[in-house]
PDB file of C-alpha atoms in Angstrom:
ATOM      1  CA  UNK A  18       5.940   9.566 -17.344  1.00 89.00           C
ATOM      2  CA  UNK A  19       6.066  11.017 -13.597  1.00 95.00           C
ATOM      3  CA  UNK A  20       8.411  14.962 -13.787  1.00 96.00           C
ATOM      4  CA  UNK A  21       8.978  16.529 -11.032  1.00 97.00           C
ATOM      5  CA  UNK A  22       9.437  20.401 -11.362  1.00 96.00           C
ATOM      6  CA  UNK A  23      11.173  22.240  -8.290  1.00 97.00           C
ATOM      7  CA  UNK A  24       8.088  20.597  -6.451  1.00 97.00           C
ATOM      8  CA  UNK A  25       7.396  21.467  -2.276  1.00 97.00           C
ATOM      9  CA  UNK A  26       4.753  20.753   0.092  1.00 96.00           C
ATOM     10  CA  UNK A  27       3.854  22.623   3.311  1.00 95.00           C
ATOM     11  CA  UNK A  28       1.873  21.293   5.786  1.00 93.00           C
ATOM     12  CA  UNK A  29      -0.526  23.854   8.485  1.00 88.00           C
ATOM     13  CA  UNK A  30      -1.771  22.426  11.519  1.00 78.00           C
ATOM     14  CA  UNK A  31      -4.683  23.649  13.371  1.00 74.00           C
ATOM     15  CA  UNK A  32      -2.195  26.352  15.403  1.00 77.00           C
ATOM     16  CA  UNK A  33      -0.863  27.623  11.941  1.00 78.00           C
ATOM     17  CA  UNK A  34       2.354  26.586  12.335  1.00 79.00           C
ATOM     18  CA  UNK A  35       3.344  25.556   8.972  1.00 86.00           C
ATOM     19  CA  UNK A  36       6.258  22.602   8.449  1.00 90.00           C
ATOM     20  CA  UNK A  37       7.895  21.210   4.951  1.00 92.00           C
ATOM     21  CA  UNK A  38       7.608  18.260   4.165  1.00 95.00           C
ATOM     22  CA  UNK A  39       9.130  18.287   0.602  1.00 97.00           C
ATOM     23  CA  UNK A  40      11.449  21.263  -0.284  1.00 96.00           C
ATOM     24  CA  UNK A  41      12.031  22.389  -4.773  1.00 97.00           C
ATOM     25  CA  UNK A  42      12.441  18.677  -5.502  1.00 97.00           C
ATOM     26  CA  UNK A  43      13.134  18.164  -9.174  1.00 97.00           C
ATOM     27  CA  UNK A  44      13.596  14.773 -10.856  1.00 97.00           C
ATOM     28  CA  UNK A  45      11.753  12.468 -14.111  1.00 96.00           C
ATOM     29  CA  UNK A  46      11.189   9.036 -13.808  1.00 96.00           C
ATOM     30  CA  UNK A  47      10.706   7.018 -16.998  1.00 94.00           C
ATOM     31  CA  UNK A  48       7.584   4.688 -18.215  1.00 93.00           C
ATOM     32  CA  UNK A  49       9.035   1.577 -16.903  1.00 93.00           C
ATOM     33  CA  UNK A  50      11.306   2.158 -14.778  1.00 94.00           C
ATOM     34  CA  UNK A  51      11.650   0.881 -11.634  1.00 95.00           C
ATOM     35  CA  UNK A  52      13.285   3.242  -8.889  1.00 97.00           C
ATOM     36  CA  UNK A  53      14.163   2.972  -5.051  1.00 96.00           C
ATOM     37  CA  UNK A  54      13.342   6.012  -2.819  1.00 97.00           C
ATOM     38  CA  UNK A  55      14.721   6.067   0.380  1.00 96.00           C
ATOM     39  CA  UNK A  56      15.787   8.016   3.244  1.00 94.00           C
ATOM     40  CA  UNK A  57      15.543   8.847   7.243  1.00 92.00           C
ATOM     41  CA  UNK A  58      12.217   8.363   8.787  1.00 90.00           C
ATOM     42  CA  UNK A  59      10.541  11.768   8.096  1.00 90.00           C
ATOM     43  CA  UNK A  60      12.387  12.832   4.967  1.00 94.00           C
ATOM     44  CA  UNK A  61       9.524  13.076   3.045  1.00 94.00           C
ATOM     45  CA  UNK A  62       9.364   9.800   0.950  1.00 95.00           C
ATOM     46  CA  UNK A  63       5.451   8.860   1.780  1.00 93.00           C
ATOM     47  CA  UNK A  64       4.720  13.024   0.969  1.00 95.00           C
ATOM     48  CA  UNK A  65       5.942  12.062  -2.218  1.00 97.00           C
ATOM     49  CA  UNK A  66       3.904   9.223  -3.002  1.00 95.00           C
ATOM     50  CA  UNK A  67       0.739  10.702  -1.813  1.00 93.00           C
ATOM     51  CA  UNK A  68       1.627  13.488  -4.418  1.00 94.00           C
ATOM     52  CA  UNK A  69       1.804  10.831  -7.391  1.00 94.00           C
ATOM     53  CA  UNK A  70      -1.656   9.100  -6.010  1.00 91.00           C
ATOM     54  CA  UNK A  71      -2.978  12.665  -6.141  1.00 87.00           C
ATOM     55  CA  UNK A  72      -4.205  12.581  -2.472  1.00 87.00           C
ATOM     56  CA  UNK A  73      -1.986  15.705  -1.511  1.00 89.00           C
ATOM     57  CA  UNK A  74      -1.193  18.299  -3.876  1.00 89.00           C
ATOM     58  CA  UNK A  75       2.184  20.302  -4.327  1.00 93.00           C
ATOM     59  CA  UNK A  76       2.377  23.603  -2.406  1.00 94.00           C
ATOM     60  CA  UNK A  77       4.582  24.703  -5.109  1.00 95.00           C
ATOM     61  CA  UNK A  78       5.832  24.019  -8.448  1.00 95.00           C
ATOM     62  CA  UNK A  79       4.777  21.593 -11.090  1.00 94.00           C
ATOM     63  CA  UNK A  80       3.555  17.571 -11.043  1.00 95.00           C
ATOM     64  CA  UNK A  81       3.620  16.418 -14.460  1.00 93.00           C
ATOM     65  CA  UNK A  82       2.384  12.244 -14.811  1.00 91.00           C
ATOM     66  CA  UNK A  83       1.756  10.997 -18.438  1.00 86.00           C
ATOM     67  CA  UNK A  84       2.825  15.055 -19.666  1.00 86.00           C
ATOM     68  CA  UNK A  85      -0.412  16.119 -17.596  1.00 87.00           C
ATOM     69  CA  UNK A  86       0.098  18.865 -14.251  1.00 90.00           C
ATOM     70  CA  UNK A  87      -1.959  16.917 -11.501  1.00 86.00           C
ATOM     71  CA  UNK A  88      -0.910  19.693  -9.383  1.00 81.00           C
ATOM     72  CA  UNK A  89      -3.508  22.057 -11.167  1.00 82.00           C
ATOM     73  CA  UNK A  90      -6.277  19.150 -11.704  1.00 81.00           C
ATOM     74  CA  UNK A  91      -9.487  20.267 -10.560  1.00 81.00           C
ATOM     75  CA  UNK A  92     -10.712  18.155  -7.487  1.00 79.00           C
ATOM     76  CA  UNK A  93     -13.183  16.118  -9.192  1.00 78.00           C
ATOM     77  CA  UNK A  94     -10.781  15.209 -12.060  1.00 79.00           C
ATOM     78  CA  UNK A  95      -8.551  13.336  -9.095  1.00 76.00           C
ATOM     79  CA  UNK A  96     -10.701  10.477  -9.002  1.00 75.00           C
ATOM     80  CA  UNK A  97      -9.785   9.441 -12.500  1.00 76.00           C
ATOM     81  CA  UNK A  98      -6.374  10.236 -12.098  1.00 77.00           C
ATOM     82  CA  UNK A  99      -6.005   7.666  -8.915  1.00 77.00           C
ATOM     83  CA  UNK A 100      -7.421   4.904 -11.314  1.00 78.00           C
ATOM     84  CA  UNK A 101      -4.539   4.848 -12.591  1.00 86.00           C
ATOM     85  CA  UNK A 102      -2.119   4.781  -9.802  1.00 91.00           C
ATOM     86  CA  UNK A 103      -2.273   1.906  -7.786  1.00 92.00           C
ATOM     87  CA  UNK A 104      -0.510   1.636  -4.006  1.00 92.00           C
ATOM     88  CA  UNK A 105       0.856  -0.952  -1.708  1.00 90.00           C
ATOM     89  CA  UNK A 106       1.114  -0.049   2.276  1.00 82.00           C
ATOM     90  CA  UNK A 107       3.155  -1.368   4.915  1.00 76.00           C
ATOM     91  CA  UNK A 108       0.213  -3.090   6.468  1.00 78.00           C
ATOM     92  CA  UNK A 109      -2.122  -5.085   3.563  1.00 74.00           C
ATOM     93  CA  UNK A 110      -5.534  -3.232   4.836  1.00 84.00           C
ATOM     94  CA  UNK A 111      -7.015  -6.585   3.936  1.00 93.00           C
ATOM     95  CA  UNK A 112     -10.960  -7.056   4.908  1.00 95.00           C
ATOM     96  CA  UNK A 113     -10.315  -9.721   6.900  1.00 95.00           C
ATOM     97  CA  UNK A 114     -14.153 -10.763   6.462  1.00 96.00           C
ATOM     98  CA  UNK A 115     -13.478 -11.505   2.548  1.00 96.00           C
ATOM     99  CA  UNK A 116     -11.767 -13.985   0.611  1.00 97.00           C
ATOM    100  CA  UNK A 117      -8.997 -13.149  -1.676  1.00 97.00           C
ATOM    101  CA  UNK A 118     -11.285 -12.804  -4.412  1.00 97.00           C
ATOM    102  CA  UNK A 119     -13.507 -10.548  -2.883  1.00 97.00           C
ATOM    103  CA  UNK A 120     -10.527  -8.195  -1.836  1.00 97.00           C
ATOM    104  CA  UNK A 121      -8.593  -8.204  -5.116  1.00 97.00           C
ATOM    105  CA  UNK A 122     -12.065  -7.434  -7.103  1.00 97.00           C
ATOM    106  CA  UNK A 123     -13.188  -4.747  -5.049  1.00 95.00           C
ATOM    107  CA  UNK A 124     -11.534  -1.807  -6.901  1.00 91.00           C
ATOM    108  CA  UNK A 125     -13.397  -2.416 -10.067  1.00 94.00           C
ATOM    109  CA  UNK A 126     -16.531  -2.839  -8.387  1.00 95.00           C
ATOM    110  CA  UNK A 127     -16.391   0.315  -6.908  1.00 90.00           C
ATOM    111  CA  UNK A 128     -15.763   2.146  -9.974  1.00 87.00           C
ATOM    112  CA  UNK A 129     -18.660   0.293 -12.029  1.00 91.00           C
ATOM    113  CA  UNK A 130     -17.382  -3.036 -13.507  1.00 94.00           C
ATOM    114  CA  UNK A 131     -19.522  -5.650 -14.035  1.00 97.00           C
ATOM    115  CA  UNK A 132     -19.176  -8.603 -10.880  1.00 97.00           C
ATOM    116  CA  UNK A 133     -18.460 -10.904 -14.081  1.00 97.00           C
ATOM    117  CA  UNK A 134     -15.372  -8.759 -15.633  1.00 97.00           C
ATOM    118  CA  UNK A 135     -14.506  -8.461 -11.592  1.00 97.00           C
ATOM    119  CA  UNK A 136     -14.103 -11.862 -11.233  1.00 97.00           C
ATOM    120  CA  UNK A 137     -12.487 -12.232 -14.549  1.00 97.00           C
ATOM    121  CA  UNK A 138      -9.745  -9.161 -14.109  1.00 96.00           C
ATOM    122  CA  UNK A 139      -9.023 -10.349  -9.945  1.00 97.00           C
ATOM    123  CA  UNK A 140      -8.438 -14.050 -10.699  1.00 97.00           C
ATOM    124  CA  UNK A 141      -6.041 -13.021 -13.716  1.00 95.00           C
ATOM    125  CA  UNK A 142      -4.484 -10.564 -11.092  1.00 93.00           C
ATOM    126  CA  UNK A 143      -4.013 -13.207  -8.462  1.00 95.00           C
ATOM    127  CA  UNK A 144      -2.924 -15.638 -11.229  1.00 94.00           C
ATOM    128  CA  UNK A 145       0.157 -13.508 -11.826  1.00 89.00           C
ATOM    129  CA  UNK A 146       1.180 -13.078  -7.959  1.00 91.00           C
ATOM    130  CA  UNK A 147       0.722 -17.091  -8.121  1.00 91.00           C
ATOM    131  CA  UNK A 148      -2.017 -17.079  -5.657  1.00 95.00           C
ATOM    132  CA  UNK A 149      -5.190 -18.546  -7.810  1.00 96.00           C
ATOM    133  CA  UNK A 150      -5.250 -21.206  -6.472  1.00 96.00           C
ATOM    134  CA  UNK A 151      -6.209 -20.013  -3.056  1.00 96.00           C
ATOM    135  CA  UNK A 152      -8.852 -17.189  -4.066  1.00 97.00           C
ATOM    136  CA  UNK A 153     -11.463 -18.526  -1.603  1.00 97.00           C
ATOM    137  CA  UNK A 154      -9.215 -18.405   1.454  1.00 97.00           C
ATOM    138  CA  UNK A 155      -9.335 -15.271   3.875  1.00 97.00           C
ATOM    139  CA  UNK A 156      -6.357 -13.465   4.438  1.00 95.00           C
ATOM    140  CA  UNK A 157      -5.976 -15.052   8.174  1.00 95.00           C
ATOM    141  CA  UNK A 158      -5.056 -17.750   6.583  1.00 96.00           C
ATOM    142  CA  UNK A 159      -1.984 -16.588   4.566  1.00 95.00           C
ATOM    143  CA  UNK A 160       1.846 -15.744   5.645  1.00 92.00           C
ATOM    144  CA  UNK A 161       2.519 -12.033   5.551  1.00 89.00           C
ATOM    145  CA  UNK A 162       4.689 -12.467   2.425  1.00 90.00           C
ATOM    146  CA  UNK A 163       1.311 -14.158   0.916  1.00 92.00           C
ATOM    147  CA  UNK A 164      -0.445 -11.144   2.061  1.00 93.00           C
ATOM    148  CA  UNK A 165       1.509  -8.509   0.527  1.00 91.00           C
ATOM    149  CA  UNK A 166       1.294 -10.432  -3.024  1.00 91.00           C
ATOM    150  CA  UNK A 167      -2.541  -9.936  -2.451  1.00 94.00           C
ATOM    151  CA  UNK A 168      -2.367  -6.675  -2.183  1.00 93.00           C
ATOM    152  CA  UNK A 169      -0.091  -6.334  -5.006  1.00 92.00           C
ATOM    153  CA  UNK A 170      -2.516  -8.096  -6.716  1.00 93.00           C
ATOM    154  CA  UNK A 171      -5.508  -5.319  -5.671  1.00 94.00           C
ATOM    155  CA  UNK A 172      -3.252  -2.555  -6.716  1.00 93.00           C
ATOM    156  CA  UNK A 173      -3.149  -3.605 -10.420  1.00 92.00           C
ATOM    157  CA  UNK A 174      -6.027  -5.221 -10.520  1.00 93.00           C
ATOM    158  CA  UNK A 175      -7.236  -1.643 -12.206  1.00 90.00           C
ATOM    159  CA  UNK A 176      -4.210  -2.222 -14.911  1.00 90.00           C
ATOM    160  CA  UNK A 177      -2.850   1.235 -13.657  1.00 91.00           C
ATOM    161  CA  UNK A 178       0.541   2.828 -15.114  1.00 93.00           C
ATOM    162  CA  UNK A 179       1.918   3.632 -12.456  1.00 95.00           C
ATOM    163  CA  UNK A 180       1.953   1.506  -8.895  1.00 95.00           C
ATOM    164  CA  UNK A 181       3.327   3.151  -5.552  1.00 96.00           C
ATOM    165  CA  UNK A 182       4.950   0.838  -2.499  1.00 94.00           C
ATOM    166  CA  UNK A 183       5.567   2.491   0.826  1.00 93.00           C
ATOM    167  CA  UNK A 184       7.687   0.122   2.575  1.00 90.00           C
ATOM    168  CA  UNK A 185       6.016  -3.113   1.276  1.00 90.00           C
ATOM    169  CA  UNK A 186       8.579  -5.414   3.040  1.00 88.00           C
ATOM    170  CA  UNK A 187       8.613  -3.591   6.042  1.00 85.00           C
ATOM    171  CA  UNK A 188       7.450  -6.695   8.101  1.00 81.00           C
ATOM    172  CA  UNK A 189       9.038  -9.236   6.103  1.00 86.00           C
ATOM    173  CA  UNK A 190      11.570 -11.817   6.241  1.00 88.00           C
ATOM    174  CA  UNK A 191      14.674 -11.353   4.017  1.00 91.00           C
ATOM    175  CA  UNK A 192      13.751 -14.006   1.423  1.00 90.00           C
ATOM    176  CA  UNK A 193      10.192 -13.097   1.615  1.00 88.00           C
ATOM    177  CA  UNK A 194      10.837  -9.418   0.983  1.00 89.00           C
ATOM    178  CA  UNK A 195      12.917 -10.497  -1.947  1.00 91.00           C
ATOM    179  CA  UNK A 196      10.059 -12.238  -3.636  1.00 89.00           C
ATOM    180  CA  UNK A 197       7.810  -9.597  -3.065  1.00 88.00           C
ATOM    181  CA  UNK A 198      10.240  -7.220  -4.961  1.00 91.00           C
ATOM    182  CA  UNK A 199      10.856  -9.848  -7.158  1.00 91.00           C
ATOM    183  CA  UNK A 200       6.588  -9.797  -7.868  1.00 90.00           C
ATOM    184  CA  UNK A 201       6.519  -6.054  -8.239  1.00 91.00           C
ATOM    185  CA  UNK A 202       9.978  -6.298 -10.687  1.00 91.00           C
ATOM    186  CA  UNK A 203       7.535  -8.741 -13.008  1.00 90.00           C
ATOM    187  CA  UNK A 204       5.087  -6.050 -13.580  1.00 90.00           C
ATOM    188  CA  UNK A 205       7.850  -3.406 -14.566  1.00 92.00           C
ATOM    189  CA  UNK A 206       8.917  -5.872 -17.408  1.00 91.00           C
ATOM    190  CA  UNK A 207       5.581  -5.365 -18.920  1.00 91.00           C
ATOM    191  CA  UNK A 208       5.610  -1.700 -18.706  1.00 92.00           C
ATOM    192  CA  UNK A 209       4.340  -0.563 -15.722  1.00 94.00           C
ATOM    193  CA  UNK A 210       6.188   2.123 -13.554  1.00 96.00           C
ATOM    194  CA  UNK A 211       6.930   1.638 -10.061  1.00 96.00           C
ATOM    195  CA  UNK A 212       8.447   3.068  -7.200  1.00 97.00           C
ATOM    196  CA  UNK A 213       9.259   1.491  -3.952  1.00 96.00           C
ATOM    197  CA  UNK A 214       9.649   3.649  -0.775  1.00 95.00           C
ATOM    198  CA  UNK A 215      12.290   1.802   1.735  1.00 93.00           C
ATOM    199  CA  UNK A 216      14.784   1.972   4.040  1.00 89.00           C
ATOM    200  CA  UNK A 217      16.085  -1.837   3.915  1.00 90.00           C
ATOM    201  CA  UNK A 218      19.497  -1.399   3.385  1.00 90.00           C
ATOM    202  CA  UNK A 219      19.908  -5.066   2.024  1.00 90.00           C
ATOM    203  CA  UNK A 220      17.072  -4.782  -0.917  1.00 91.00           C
ATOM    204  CA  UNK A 221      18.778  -1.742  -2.203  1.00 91.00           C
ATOM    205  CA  UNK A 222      22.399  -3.352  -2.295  1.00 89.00           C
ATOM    206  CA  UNK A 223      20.652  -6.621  -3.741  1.00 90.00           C
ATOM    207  CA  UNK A 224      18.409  -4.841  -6.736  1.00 90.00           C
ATOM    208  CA  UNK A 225      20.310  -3.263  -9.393  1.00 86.00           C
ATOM    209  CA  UNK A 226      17.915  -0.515 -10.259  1.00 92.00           C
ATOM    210  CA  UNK A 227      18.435   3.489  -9.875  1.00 95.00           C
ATOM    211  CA  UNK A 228      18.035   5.157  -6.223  1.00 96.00           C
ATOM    212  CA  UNK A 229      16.015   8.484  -5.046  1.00 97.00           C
ATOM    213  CA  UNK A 230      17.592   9.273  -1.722  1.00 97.00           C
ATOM    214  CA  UNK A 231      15.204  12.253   0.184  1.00 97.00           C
ATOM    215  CA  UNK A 232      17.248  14.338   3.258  1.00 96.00           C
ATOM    216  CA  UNK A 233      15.029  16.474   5.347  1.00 95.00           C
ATOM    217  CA  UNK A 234      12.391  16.836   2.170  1.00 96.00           C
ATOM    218  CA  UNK A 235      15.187  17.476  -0.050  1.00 96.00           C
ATOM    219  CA  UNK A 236      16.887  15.399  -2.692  1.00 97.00           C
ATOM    220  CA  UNK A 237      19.766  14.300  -1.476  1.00 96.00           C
ATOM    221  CA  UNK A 238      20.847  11.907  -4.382  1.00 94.00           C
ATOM    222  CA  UNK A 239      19.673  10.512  -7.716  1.00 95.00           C
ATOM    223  CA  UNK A 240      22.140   7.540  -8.897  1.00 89.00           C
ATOM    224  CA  UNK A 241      21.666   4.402 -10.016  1.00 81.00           C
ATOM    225  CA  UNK A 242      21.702   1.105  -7.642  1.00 62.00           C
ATOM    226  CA  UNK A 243      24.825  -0.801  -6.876  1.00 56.00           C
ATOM    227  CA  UNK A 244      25.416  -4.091  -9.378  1.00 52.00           C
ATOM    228  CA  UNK A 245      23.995  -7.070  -7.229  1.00 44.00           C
ATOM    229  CA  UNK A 246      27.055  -9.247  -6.740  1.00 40.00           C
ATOM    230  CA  UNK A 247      25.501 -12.843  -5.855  1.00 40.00           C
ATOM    231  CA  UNK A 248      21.523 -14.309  -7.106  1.00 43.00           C
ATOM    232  CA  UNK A 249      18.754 -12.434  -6.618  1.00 42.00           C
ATOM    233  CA  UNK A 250      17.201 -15.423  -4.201  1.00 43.00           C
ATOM    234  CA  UNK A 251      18.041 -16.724  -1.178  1.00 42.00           C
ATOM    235  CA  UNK A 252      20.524 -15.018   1.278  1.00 38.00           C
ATOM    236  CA  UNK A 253      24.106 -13.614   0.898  1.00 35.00           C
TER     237      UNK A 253
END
C-alpha cells in the first residue's frame, strides 16, 4: 500500500542553505493498517505526511502508494493522487461561516460532484462520526472533540485509501482524544489505511497498534504498540 524506499527530503531556503528533514527512511505499511508515528518536535513526522498527500516530493529515493512511485508523478497527475489521501490537522480549518454540511461536502464539490451526490456522500460521512443529527449547526457551536469528528468526516468524505492525522488530539481532553482515535480506528476496520502523527505518550501506551518512531529525520524504531492493559474508554 504506502513503501518507503531509502526515502530523504532536503529543504533550500532563500540563502541556499539546505537542511534535512527526512534522512534514507525505509519502511511498508500495509492496506489497513493502522500505525502510530511519533517522535521529538522537528523529527520529521509532518515531512512525512506531506510526502504521502503528495504536497512535497522526496529529494531522494523511491515513494511507492498502491505499487505506483508518486515521487516521479508528473505535477498535474498530483491532483488525482491527493483524491485519494485524505488529512486531519491539529486545528479543524473549519469555515466557520458554514454548517457542517456545507464543510463536510465541500471536497466533492470542488472536484465536480453533483450538490445532490454531495449532500448524499457528507450526510453518510457525518452519519458514521455520529454527528447527523447536527448537520445544520456551525462549527462554533460544537466541543473541539465534536470538531475534530467533522473533520474526520471531510477527510473521507472522498472515500480515499489512505487518511493522514497530524496530531489530531493535540488539543484534546484524554477521553475525548480517545474517541477521536477510537472514530479513525472504525474506518481502518473497513479497510482504509491510516496513520496518526503524535506525541501523546498515553494514546500510544493505550492503542495496541504498531509504532514509527522518527529521530532527527531518521527512523529510529519500527515495533509494534504495547498490549493496552485496562478498556479502551475512560481513564486509567
Amino acid at each position: 500500500m504506502i513503501e518507503f524506499k531509502h526515502v530523504s527530503k532536503t529543504f533550500t531556503d532563500n540563502r541556499r542553505h539546505t537542511q534535512t528533514a527526512l534522512h534514507d527512511v525505509s519502511f511498508q505499511i500495509d492496506k489497513g493498517e493502522l500505525v502510530f508515528l511519533t517522535g521529538h518536535s522537528g523529527a520529521g513526522k509532518s515531512t512525512l505526511l506531506s510526502l504521502i498527500a503528495g504536497l512535497e516530493q522526496p529529494t531522494q529515493g523511491s515513494l511507492l502508494i498502491q505499487g505506483t512511485d508518486i515521487s516521479r508523478l508528473p505535477r498535474q497527475a498530483l491532483p488525482y493522487l491527493r483524491r485519494h489521501v485524505g488529512v486531519v490537522f491539529q486545528e479543524q480549518k473549519l469555515l466557520a461561516d458554514r454548517s457542517l454540511l456545507e464543510n463536510v461536502r465541500l471536497p466533492l464539490l470542488v472536484t465536480g460532484h453533483s450538490l445532490t451526490e454531495a449532500n448524499t456522500r457528507a450526510r453518510a460521512a457525518l452519519d458514521k462520526v455520529g454527528l447527523l443529527a447536527r448537520e445544520q449547526l456551525k462549527p462554533a457551536a460544537l466541543s473541539g472533540g465534536d470538531q475534530q469528528r467533522v473533520a474526520i468526516a471531510r477527510a473521507l468524505v472522498n472515500r480515499p485509501a489512505i487518511l493522514l492525522a497530524d496530531e489530531p488530539t493535540a488539543n484534546l481532553d484524554r477521553d475525548t482524544a480517545i474517541h477521536v482515535i477510537e472514530v479513525l480506528r472504525d474506518f481502518v476496520r473497513v479497510g482504509v489505511t491510516a496513520i496518526i502523527a503524535t506525541h501523546d505518550e498515553f494514546l500510544l501506551s493505550r492503542f495496541p497498534t504498531r509504532i514509527l518512531t522518527l529521530a532527527q529525520g531518521r527512523l529510529a524504531t519500527d515495533r509494534p504498540g504495547p498490549v493496552a492493559s485496562a478498556p479502551l474508554r475512560g481513564h486509567a
